């Protein structure tokens, strides 16, 4: 069976195709069918099955006699720790944490926020929630208190599980003060918190906090079966506005898609070591640090460090060699960092990569320079694949396990089963091969993708379904070539991608607009050699403000860091008199990007006053743009 026949079968007979794949999962009660129309905007997968994610990720492997197999390798160059956790030990740890949660009254459907660095306890917290049917929402550690508060107010968690601190190169990030501040800001208050104390930064406890060590002395509890369409988790992601979108992942489809992807996309067998160098706060971390490798019975690597500086650019190679990683997955930006510090890959010497079969990239456009460099220095196939928080797994890729297709550098290859990807014009009509347009996916989306947004069914429709009736709008633009390969070119909205992290320029604009001296502002993403894109702010000051511009700029930079977090990497801002707008008042951000990147060849016909673009050009020169 090749990719083409499987893909076609998945579209012509989704019931048959996905019911067959569902057999890889251990169901408490098997679903009667794959797709269920429950009257919502999209049908739901395996809705009447009963199943438990933690059972499939942990217990079933122990029951099958693989309790001694390593489930998690924790490799933390920032603390000098390497720890192996077997499936049996993981089961015990997770069952006890779940027992603690259950003893405090957490039951199926309750939300639990997890705010933790890259330690095994983060995965244990996710799995403990899954064990009792609680819905977790992991918040990335690089977000500030206000962002955490927004998520608390949307998810209404009964409990929060947090680490006392994270470790960034050169500094300890105290999570507990951020957590306490977020709870203060939020209107909703959790009933209790569980704090995993790390010796690098012991947190001060309050009356609402339990210490992880005491908490996990509870009696272990068993897995609680939930319905196939029960939300497994909520993961917030950036949209056009400051309010993040709570992507819901339903349990049954998630299990089936995760397991299918390990065998067919990544070509990995149970017992092999899989490493995704990301963070549990992002979708890559959910799917490929935690769930998919464990569901498939593999060993997953939890890496607490950076590609460079922890301690040097040999780290990736060392971890791959030391732990006999067969498939490695990261964002192109991580390899750009390695390449920048070690262009000749001298640090690779002495690290045996003979077990490594394939390197996968995702999260942002894989630029051909980086792809070719990785392939040259490692001698391994480098596979780009394209997906989103919303889908949870690959939309387009090269399914190595099913059939290795020819690689076209710069393209993530072809659609995966269940994804009928089409490129549409503004009127929603499919365009000819090689023509640019909006990339959309004909409904239904395959299992594992979002059925809705948390608490925001209308926003789900307006964000994804209304633009092209019968399709899911991806928010990406691009084309499909004559061979059916996809090419992803740009976002169609105000989302930017900074070091593989998805950020909203709208959210940054809201923060800047809150500065007393800023009357109006715009944030754009400009090309950056390391991070792919970085945000840049343009500030129009309130009439009569008579302070040093540099002071206002510094305050704005600090404000974004304090309100959104260091991960926004907002460091560039400039004061301008006016913003370029259309005659109807819409800010021409795309034209500003072109001015910043030196690629503006045509002033848009709709512009109100073309002279403003020249003024923007002058302001940008002060920041050193366009580069080169
Ligand atoms: N907790 C607290 N702060 C964090 C954090 C966390 N979990 N993660 C990042 N930050 C901070 C960093 O310390 C940095 O702060 P600074 O402005 O004080 O230096 C800021 O957020 C930006 O971080 P980052 O995006 O990691 O940039 P960097 O310059 O430190 O490192 C790379 C650049 C390319 C090495 C790094 O971005 C990287 O490894 N990216 C991989 C991306 C990835 O895994 N994406 C997931 C999708 S696959
Ligand atoms: P996130 O939801 O954070 O995973 O970000 C998803 C977005 O990142 C996509 O909509 C794309 O804009 C971008 N992206 C992810 N993977 C790729 C890829 N392989 N090539 C190009 N863009 C990508």
XYZ file of C-alpha atoms and ligand atoms in Angstrom:
699
model
C 0.000 0.000 0.000
C 1.373 3.359 -0.993
C 0.583 6.886 0.075
C -1.700 7.628 -2.889
C -3.993 4.634 -2.476
C -4.238 5.162 1.291
C -4.945 8.854 0.912
C -7.622 8.239 -1.732
C -9.236 5.488 0.348
C -9.317 7.781 3.397
C -11.295 10.338 1.399
C -13.631 7.987 -0.473
C -14.305 5.752 2.562
C -13.482 7.668 5.756
C -15.613 5.293 7.858
C -13.828 2.190 6.653
C -10.374 3.749 6.687
C -10.520 5.228 10.178
C -12.413 2.349 11.811
C -9.568 0.163 10.611
C -6.949 2.493 12.146
C -8.999 2.662 15.361
C -8.206 -1.008 15.976
C -4.731 0.002 17.131
C -6.342 1.594 20.198
C -7.580 -0.276 23.284
C -11.188 0.797 23.742
C -13.279 0.153 26.843
C -16.202 0.064 24.429
C -15.453 0.117 20.713
C -17.172 2.897 18.756
C -20.089 1.862 16.553
C -18.799 4.016 13.727
C -16.165 6.616 12.929
C -18.034 9.846 12.089
C -20.965 10.948 14.217
C -23.215 13.859 13.309
C -24.177 15.301 16.672
C -25.723 18.454 15.259
C -22.600 20.593 15.746
C -20.825 22.554 13.022
C -18.601 19.547 12.218
C -19.151 15.819 12.803
C -17.281 14.191 15.685
C -15.049 11.127 15.562
C -15.633 7.883 17.503
C -18.116 9.740 19.711
C -19.867 6.686 21.179
C -16.704 4.729 22.001
C -15.440 4.641 25.576
C -11.714 4.979 26.050
C -8.946 6.380 28.232
C -5.870 8.171 26.896
C -3.636 7.359 29.861
C -4.525 3.673 29.624
C -3.432 3.673 26.000
C -0.282 5.712 26.661
C 0.883 3.887 29.777
C -1.105 1.046 31.348
C -1.608 -1.062 28.256
C 2.128 -1.297 27.696
C 2.660 -2.446 31.275
C -0.200 -4.946 30.902
C 1.450 -6.269 27.736
C 4.620 -7.044 29.684
C 6.641 -3.944 28.729
C 6.756 -2.393 32.184
C 10.565 -2.427 32.168
C 10.785 -0.525 28.877
C 11.915 3.068 29.205
C 8.993 5.430 28.669
C 10.780 8.743 29.306
C 14.408 9.786 29.126
C 14.812 13.139 30.855
C 17.978 14.824 29.627
C 18.574 18.211 31.188
C 21.890 19.862 30.392
C 20.762 22.911 32.369
C 20.651 20.880 35.598
C 23.151 18.159 34.662
C 20.510 15.421 34.992
C 19.779 12.306 32.954
C 16.967 10.102 34.241
C 15.281 7.023 32.763
C 11.673 6.315 33.760
C 10.208 2.925 32.890
C 6.606 2.427 31.837
C 5.932 0.671 35.171
C 7.400 3.571 37.164
C 5.506 6.076 35.033
C 2.274 4.196 35.683
C 2.858 4.335 39.427
C 3.780 8.037 39.419
C 0.838 9.014 37.231
C -1.665 6.873 39.147
C -0.596 8.504 42.428
C -0.801 12.027 41.103
C -4.216 11.185 39.654
C -5.117 9.772 43.060
C -4.158 13.056 44.689
C -6.260 15.007 42.212
C -9.228 12.678 42.692
C -8.915 12.941 46.475
C -9.209 16.727 46.149
C -12.397 16.347 44.157
C -11.178 16.563 40.555
C -13.453 14.500 38.343
C -13.999 13.933 34.628
C -14.589 17.179 32.756
C -12.921 19.428 35.364
C -10.173 21.629 33.947
C -6.621 21.627 35.292
C -4.025 24.130 34.105
C -0.421 22.924 33.903
C 2.353 25.552 33.995
C 5.614 23.671 34.001
C 9.072 23.611 32.495
C 10.461 20.680 30.522
C 10.582 18.096 33.278
C 8.991 14.601 33.291
C 6.512 15.849 35.894
C 4.897 17.940 33.144
C 4.048 14.770 31.213
C 2.983 13.042 34.413
C 0.588 15.907 35.122
C -0.911 15.671 31.624
C -1.309 11.902 31.901
C -2.725 12.109 35.438
C -5.455 14.433 34.180
C -6.160 12.106 31.269
C -6.309 9.180 33.696
C -9.342 10.618 35.493
C -10.909 12.374 32.503
C -9.906 15.863 33.665
C -9.226 18.291 30.818
C -5.750 19.767 30.981
C -4.540 23.006 29.517
C -0.787 23.416 29.431
C 0.450 27.022 29.400
C 3.936 27.661 28.010
C 6.427 28.863 30.634
C 7.596 31.794 28.506
C 4.204 33.522 28.860
C 3.739 36.267 31.416
C 1.239 36.330 34.295
C -1.392 38.254 32.313
C -1.430 35.613 29.555
C -1.755 32.881 32.159
C -4.606 34.842 33.750
C -6.438 35.056 30.412
C -6.275 31.280 30.129
C -7.420 30.825 33.749
C -10.427 33.019 33.042
C -11.310 31.107 29.901
C -10.730 27.540 31.099
C -11.960 28.015 34.714
C -9.579 25.404 36.144
C -10.398 23.769 39.455
C -6.673 23.205 40.008
C -3.311 24.372 38.683
C -0.212 22.196 38.633
C 3.010 24.190 38.369
C 6.751 23.897 38.666
C 8.467 26.223 41.107
C 10.808 27.463 38.391
C 12.118 27.037 34.881
C 15.739 27.335 33.847
C 16.726 29.540 30.941
C 20.374 29.927 30.004
C 21.846 32.343 32.532
C 18.728 32.824 34.653
C 16.168 31.039 36.768
C 12.591 31.887 35.836
C 10.569 31.795 39.051
C 7.194 30.403 37.976
C 5.491 30.631 41.353
C 5.383 34.459 41.586
C 4.047 34.492 38.006
C 1.413 31.927 38.971
C 0.392 33.843 42.106
C 0.204 37.089 40.128
C -1.913 35.415 37.437
C -4.361 34.093 40.045
C -4.558 37.591 41.534
C -5.319 39.129 38.132
C -7.829 36.461 37.080
C -11.489 36.686 38.030
C -11.723 32.931 38.327
C -9.809 31.387 41.232
C -8.663 27.756 41.280
C -9.492 25.736 44.393
C -5.903 24.569 44.858
C -2.452 24.375 43.287
C 0.116 21.582 43.277
C 3.690 22.846 43.210
C 6.598 20.752 42.034
C 9.506 22.208 43.999
C 12.815 22.345 42.140
C 15.969 22.916 44.119
C 17.043 25.635 41.651
C 14.223 27.881 42.872
C 12.158 26.780 45.862
C 8.770 28.492 45.868
C 7.087 30.118 48.821
C 3.879 28.237 49.469
C 0.479 29.662 50.359
C -2.554 28.080 51.976
C -3.947 27.016 48.616
C -0.769 25.135 47.586
C 0.115 21.467 47.969
C 3.659 20.226 47.663
C 3.957 17.720 44.785
C 5.853 15.251 46.997
C 3.096 15.086 49.635
C 0.366 15.189 47.044
C 1.679 12.129 45.207
C 1.654 10.018 48.351
C -2.037 9.487 47.602
C -3.397 6.051 46.774
C -3.134 5.298 43.076
C -6.350 5.368 41.046
C -7.349 3.519 37.887
C -8.118 4.937 34.468
C -11.626 6.332 34.012
C -13.111 5.618 30.566
C -14.549 8.676 28.815
C -16.586 9.111 25.630
C -14.650 9.258 22.368
C -15.596 12.913 21.895
C -14.735 13.941 25.480
C -12.191 16.794 25.386
C -8.743 15.421 26.204
C -7.218 18.837 26.467
C -7.476 22.530 25.601
C -4.431 24.227 24.093
C -4.527 27.982 23.631
C -3.052 29.409 20.460
C -2.728 32.854 18.952
C -5.451 34.233 16.773
C -5.934 37.638 15.236
C -7.055 39.308 18.450
C -5.498 39.445 21.902
C -7.805 36.689 23.160
C -6.164 33.321 22.483
C -8.206 30.534 20.950
C -8.750 27.437 23.086
C -8.266 24.579 20.671
C -10.174 21.520 21.911
C -8.754 18.062 21.257
C -11.252 15.206 21.457
C -10.062 11.955 23.009
C -10.848 9.166 20.529
C -9.718 10.849 17.332
C -6.565 12.071 19.059
C -5.591 8.527 20.089
C -6.194 7.108 16.630
C -4.373 9.888 14.766
C -1.406 9.906 17.150
C -0.853 6.190 16.833
C -1.309 6.167 13.043
C 1.153 9.017 12.613
C 3.953 7.308 14.547
C 3.965 4.250 12.317
C 3.093 5.838 8.998
C 4.501 9.366 9.052
C 7.550 8.944 11.274
C 8.153 5.244 10.556
C 8.822 4.413 14.200
C 8.275 1.067 15.942
C 7.342 0.430 19.592
C 10.451 0.334 21.765
C 12.379 2.812 19.603
C 13.501 6.217 20.844
C 11.727 9.284 19.447
C 12.791 12.831 20.278
C 10.869 16.008 19.625
C 12.912 19.002 20.797
C 10.075 21.386 21.516
C 8.196 22.282 24.683
C 5.088 20.768 26.238
C 3.532 24.237 26.044
C 3.218 23.911 22.257
C 1.263 21.477 20.149
C 4.430 19.697 19.020
C 5.147 18.994 22.668
C 1.636 17.708 23.347
C 1.556 15.428 20.351
C 5.162 14.302 19.994
C 6.879 14.698 23.360
C 3.994 13.310 25.356
C 1.159 11.525 23.640
C 2.103 9.903 20.329
C 5.404 8.272 21.380
C 3.828 6.864 24.538
C 0.612 5.716 22.884
C 2.792 3.904 20.337
C 4.931 2.298 23.072
C 8.110 4.213 22.203
C 10.624 5.940 24.434
C 10.294 9.719 24.415
C 13.043 12.198 25.257
C 12.185 15.141 27.511
C 14.966 17.629 26.816
C 15.443 20.654 29.046
C 17.885 22.853 27.217
C 18.477 24.853 24.066
C 20.120 23.938 20.779
C 23.027 26.260 21.610
C 24.459 27.551 24.868
C 23.547 24.508 26.980
C 26.481 24.226 26.934
C 27.354 24.442 23.215
C 26.122 23.419 19.731
C 27.012 19.755 20.327
C 23.960 19.235 22.542
C 21.563 18.012 19.842
C 24.160 15.558 18.495
C 25.060 14.334 21.973
C 21.464 13.665 22.986
C 20.738 11.841 19.719
C 23.854 9.683 20.117
C 23.613 9.047 23.884
C 20.003 7.899 23.720
C 20.061 6.169 20.319
C 17.343 8.406 18.912
C 15.893 7.003 15.654
C 13.745 9.999 14.693
C 14.431 13.599 15.641
C 11.906 16.403 15.249
C 12.407 20.121 15.799
C 11.764 23.555 14.287
C 14.107 24.871 11.564
C 15.023 27.827 13.791
C 16.703 25.449 16.242
C 18.996 24.164 13.524
C 19.609 27.705 12.280
C 20.930 28.463 15.760
C 23.279 25.455 15.601
C 24.414 26.301 12.069
C 25.116 29.902 13.017
C 27.440 28.893 15.857
C 28.978 25.868 14.197
C 28.683 26.189 10.407
C 31.099 23.342 9.744
C 29.376 21.098 12.298
C 32.664 20.499 14.093
C 30.695 19.732 17.257
C 29.129 16.726 15.562
C 32.473 14.880 15.590
C 32.566 11.942 17.987
C 28.772 11.612 18.239
C 27.546 8.383 16.718
C 24.349 9.051 14.775
C 24.189 5.573 13.247
C 20.815 4.858 14.910
C 19.263 8.088 13.590
C 17.135 7.463 10.494
C 15.232 10.680 9.798
C 15.030 14.319 10.862
C 11.629 16.029 10.731
C 11.033 19.775 10.706
C 7.857 21.772 11.363
C 6.476 24.871 13.013
C 7.570 27.358 10.372
C 8.758 27.409 6.779
C 11.792 25.144 6.330
C 14.163 27.331 4.344
C 16.173 25.366 1.755
C 19.557 26.607 3.112
C 18.865 25.106 6.526
C 17.375 21.891 5.121
C 20.382 21.360 2.844
C 22.833 22.117 5.648
C 21.240 19.560 7.995
C 21.178 16.932 5.247
C 24.819 17.624 4.349
C 26.255 17.507 7.842
C 24.210 14.521 9.071
C 23.806 12.546 5.835
C 20.199 11.832 6.914
C 16.902 12.526 5.125
C 15.384 15.827 6.263
C 11.605 15.872 6.047
C 9.504 19.024 6.265
C 5.887 18.684 7.356
C 3.171 21.257 7.785
C 0.601 21.375 10.544
C -1.045 23.567 13.151
C -2.161 23.577 16.751
C -5.684 23.153 15.413
C -4.948 19.902 13.579
C -2.594 18.389 16.178
C -0.801 16.342 13.526
C 0.470 16.576 9.974
C -1.720 18.113 7.285
C 0.927 17.688 4.593
C 4.074 15.637 4.898
C 6.157 12.843 3.487
C 4.929 9.622 5.130
C 8.228 7.804 5.518
C 6.634 4.825 7.306
C 4.029 4.339 4.606
C 6.017 5.287 1.502
C 8.997 7.617 1.254
C 8.102 10.021 -1.545
C 10.636 12.122 -3.455
C 11.584 15.234 -1.463
C 11.136 18.665 -3.044
C 13.089 21.040 -0.841
C 10.865 23.957 0.165
C 7.659 21.908 0.035
C 6.221 19.884 2.953
C 5.074 17.351 0.292
C 1.577 15.886 0.078
C -1.649 15.745 2.096
C -1.996 13.056 4.732
C -5.012 10.713 4.940
C -8.239 12.477 5.718
C -6.993 15.849 4.505
C -8.588 16.992 1.242
C -6.394 20.073 0.851
C -7.428 22.614 -1.786
C -6.212 26.053 -2.804
C -9.074 28.512 -3.232
C -9.447 31.972 -4.724
C -11.228 34.795 -2.904
C -14.585 33.531 -4.143
C -13.898 30.055 -2.733
C -13.242 28.394 -6.093
C -10.348 25.939 -6.503
C -7.482 27.442 -8.505
C -5.314 25.761 -11.125
C -2.094 23.984 -10.066
C 0.737 26.432 -9.509
C -1.635 29.289 -8.630
C -1.456 31.014 -5.245
C -4.507 31.135 -3.025
C -5.903 30.443 0.425
C -5.224 26.909 1.613
C -8.380 25.235 2.827
C -9.360 21.700 3.802
C -12.631 20.213 2.669
C -14.748 19.078 5.611
C -14.751 16.783 7.445
C -11.299 17.138 8.909
C -9.706 13.817 9.929
C -9.631 12.408 13.491
C -7.457 14.280 15.985
C -8.295 17.736 14.653
C -10.297 20.322 16.597
C -14.082 19.856 16.802
C -14.535 23.357 18.289
C -12.956 26.106 20.392
C -13.426 26.007 24.157
C -16.370 28.166 25.197
C -16.423 29.733 21.751
C -18.437 27.743 19.224
C -19.314 30.902 17.283
C -15.685 31.977 17.139
C -14.844 28.490 15.874
C -17.235 29.053 12.979
C -16.165 32.622 12.256
C -12.446 31.819 12.479
C -12.397 28.669 10.412
C -15.651 27.713 8.706
C -17.429 30.819 7.460
C -14.945 32.114 4.868
C -15.323 29.111 2.583
C -18.540 27.155 3.268
C -17.813 23.413 3.432
C -14.125 24.024 4.115
C -11.804 24.623 7.070
C -9.722 27.754 6.446
C -6.116 27.117 7.514
C -5.000 30.766 7.613
C -2.068 29.878 5.375
C -1.662 30.853 1.732
C 0.214 28.854 -0.856
C -0.181 26.595 -3.852
C -0.328 22.991 -5.011
C 1.997 22.130 -7.915
C 1.398 19.801 -10.882
C 2.637 16.814 -8.824
C 0.238 17.511 -5.968
C 2.946 18.908 -3.662
C 1.983 21.772 -1.367
C 3.957 24.999 -1.003
C 3.224 27.114 2.079
C 3.998 30.774 1.448
C 2.503 33.045 4.129
C -0.220 33.542 6.692
C -3.369 35.280 5.529
C -3.996 36.771 8.981
C -2.022 38.764 11.542
C -0.333 35.740 13.049
C 3.473 35.690 12.924
C 5.927 32.919 13.583
C 8.871 33.791 15.846
C 11.419 31.003 16.419
C 8.725 28.437 15.671
C 6.375 30.110 18.162
C 3.039 31.328 16.919
C 2.252 34.865 18.073
C -0.458 37.396 17.414
C 0.538 40.873 16.274
C -2.967 41.928 17.316
C -2.230 40.893 20.904
C 0.975 42.968 20.900
C -0.897 45.943 19.436
C -3.429 45.728 22.263
C -0.598 45.859 24.810
C 1.119 48.808 23.082
C -2.147 50.701 22.745
C -2.469 50.466 26.531
C 0.597 52.715 26.985
C -0.587 56.176 28.003
C 1.500 57.965 25.353
C 0.547 55.715 22.426
C -2.403 56.935 20.385
C -2.213 54.338 17.651
C 0.123 51.526 16.719
C 0.837 48.644 14.383
C 2.937 45.523 14.808
C 4.301 43.587 11.870
C 6.551 40.534 11.514
C 9.790 41.098 9.615
C 12.212 38.490 8.292
C 14.952 37.450 10.713
C 17.892 35.204 9.867
C 17.639 33.190 13.098
C 14.035 33.298 14.220
C 12.345 33.349 10.810
C 10.348 36.422 11.827
C 10.552 38.943 14.650
C 7.902 41.484 15.667
C 8.410 45.181 15.010
C 6.215 47.927 16.446
C 5.271 51.343 15.017
C 4.031 53.852 17.552
C 2.068 57.053 16.901
C 2.176 59.211 20.012
C -0.703 61.072 21.613
C -0.803 64.789 20.733
C 1.204 66.891 23.138
C 3.454 64.108 24.398
C 6.826 65.659 24.862
C 9.140 62.941 26.157
C 12.217 61.284 24.690
C 11.085 58.770 22.066
C 13.723 56.279 23.212
C 12.186 56.274 26.676
C 8.724 55.528 25.321
C 10.116 52.798 23.063
C 11.888 51.124 26.029
C 8.718 51.273 28.092
C 6.776 49.680 25.233
C 9.339 46.888 24.849
C 9.166 46.207 28.588
C 5.384 46.342 28.526
C 5.102 43.582 25.909
C 7.620 41.460 27.828
C 5.690 41.952 31.073
C 2.226 41.448 29.627
C 2.775 38.764 26.966
C 6.132 37.326 27.977
C 9.747 37.062 26.877
C 8.726 34.546 24.237
C 7.213 37.383 22.171
C 10.800 38.547 21.518
C 9.482 42.087 21.047
C 12.583 44.255 20.944
C 12.146 46.534 17.920
C 9.903 49.596 17.939
C 9.972 53.032 16.379
C 7.954 56.230 16.701
C 6.240 57.459 13.517
C 3.858 60.335 12.818
C 1.278 58.374 10.888
C 0.459 54.827 9.792
C -0.213 53.949 6.143
C -3.884 53.148 5.672
C -6.383 52.387 2.974
C -9.046 54.995 2.248
C -11.386 52.907 4.424
C -8.940 53.169 7.333
C -7.358 49.683 7.296
C -3.665 49.691 8.261
C -1.536 48.424 5.362
C 0.623 46.027 7.388
C 1.643 43.917 4.391
C 3.063 46.987 2.644
C 4.958 47.941 5.807
C 6.500 44.462 5.878
C 7.612 44.953 2.279
C 9.171 48.327 3.086
C 11.003 46.764 6.050
C 12.264 43.906 3.914
C 13.095 46.144 0.920
C 10.702 44.335 -1.421
C 8.005 46.956 -2.049
C 7.707 47.249 -5.819
C 4.189 48.672 -6.037
C 2.342 51.068 -3.777
C -1.160 49.606 -3.189
C -3.881 51.334 -5.193
C -6.107 51.565 -2.129
C -3.628 53.653 -0.089
C -4.935 56.934 1.234
C -1.626 58.825 1.250
C 1.389 57.181 -0.439
C 3.802 59.637 1.240
C 3.276 57.803 4.546
C 5.029 54.706 3.210
C 8.095 56.895 2.548
C 7.935 58.147 6.129
C 7.812 54.521 7.321
C 10.885 53.833 5.175
C 12.756 56.696 6.846
C 11.793 55.462 10.331
C 12.878 51.945 9.434
C 16.303 53.190 8.325
C 16.833 54.300 11.916
C 16.375 50.647 12.955
C 18.806 49.494 10.259
C 16.142 48.230 7.822
C 16.038 46.936 5.186
C 18.904 44.686 6.243
C 21.686 44.386 3.646
N 10.234 30.020 30.190
C 10.640 31.296 30.378
N 11.229 32.047 29.417
C 11.396 31.467 28.218
C 10.991 30.145 27.946
C 10.390 29.418 28.997
N 9.964 28.166 28.839
N 11.302 29.850 26.673
C 11.877 30.939 26.151
N 11.943 31.911 27.080
C 12.521 33.247 26.930
C 13.983 33.162 26.570
O 14.799 33.071 27.711
C 14.194 34.475 25.822
O 14.326 35.494 26.776
P 15.337 36.721 26.581
O 14.597 37.700 25.731
O 15.531 37.213 27.979
O 16.574 36.194 25.953
C 12.864 34.693 25.113
O 11.905 33.907 25.840
C 12.862 34.225 23.678
O 13.157 32.846 23.698
P 13.500 31.949 22.438
O 12.438 32.072 21.415
O 13.772 30.565 22.928
O 14.774 32.641 21.834
P 16.289 32.483 22.202
O 16.938 33.643 21.555
O 16.487 32.255 23.660
O 16.702 31.136 21.429
C 16.404 29.541 19.616
C 16.552 31.007 20.028
C 16.257 29.424 18.130
C 17.597 28.753 20.116
C 15.140 28.997 20.313
O 14.060 29.813 19.983
C 14.746 27.572 19.986
O 15.346 26.607 20.400
N 13.667 27.415 19.252
C 13.080 26.126 18.961
C 11.657 26.428 18.806
C 10.727 25.335 19.119
O 11.041 24.360 19.742
N 9.491 25.554 18.676
C 8.386 24.703 18.925
C 7.734 24.289 17.669
S 8.494 22.823 17.003
P 1.291 26.367 15.322
O -0.178 26.332 15.468
O 1.997 27.093 16.395
O 1.852 24.986 15.097
O 1.598 27.194 14.006
C 1.018 26.776 12.797
C 1.486 27.656 11.691
O 2.914 27.574 11.574
C 0.957 27.229 10.352
O -0.344 27.705 10.110
C 1.991 27.818 9.413
O 1.778 29.181 9.218
C 3.273 27.614 10.194
N 3.904 26.332 9.835
C 3.912 25.200 10.552
N 4.616 24.245 9.925
C 5.041 24.768 8.762
C 5.804 24.270 7.646
N 6.281 23.033 7.645
N 6.032 25.105 6.614
C 5.544 26.371 6.620
N 4.829 26.895 7.637
C 4.575 26.108 8.702
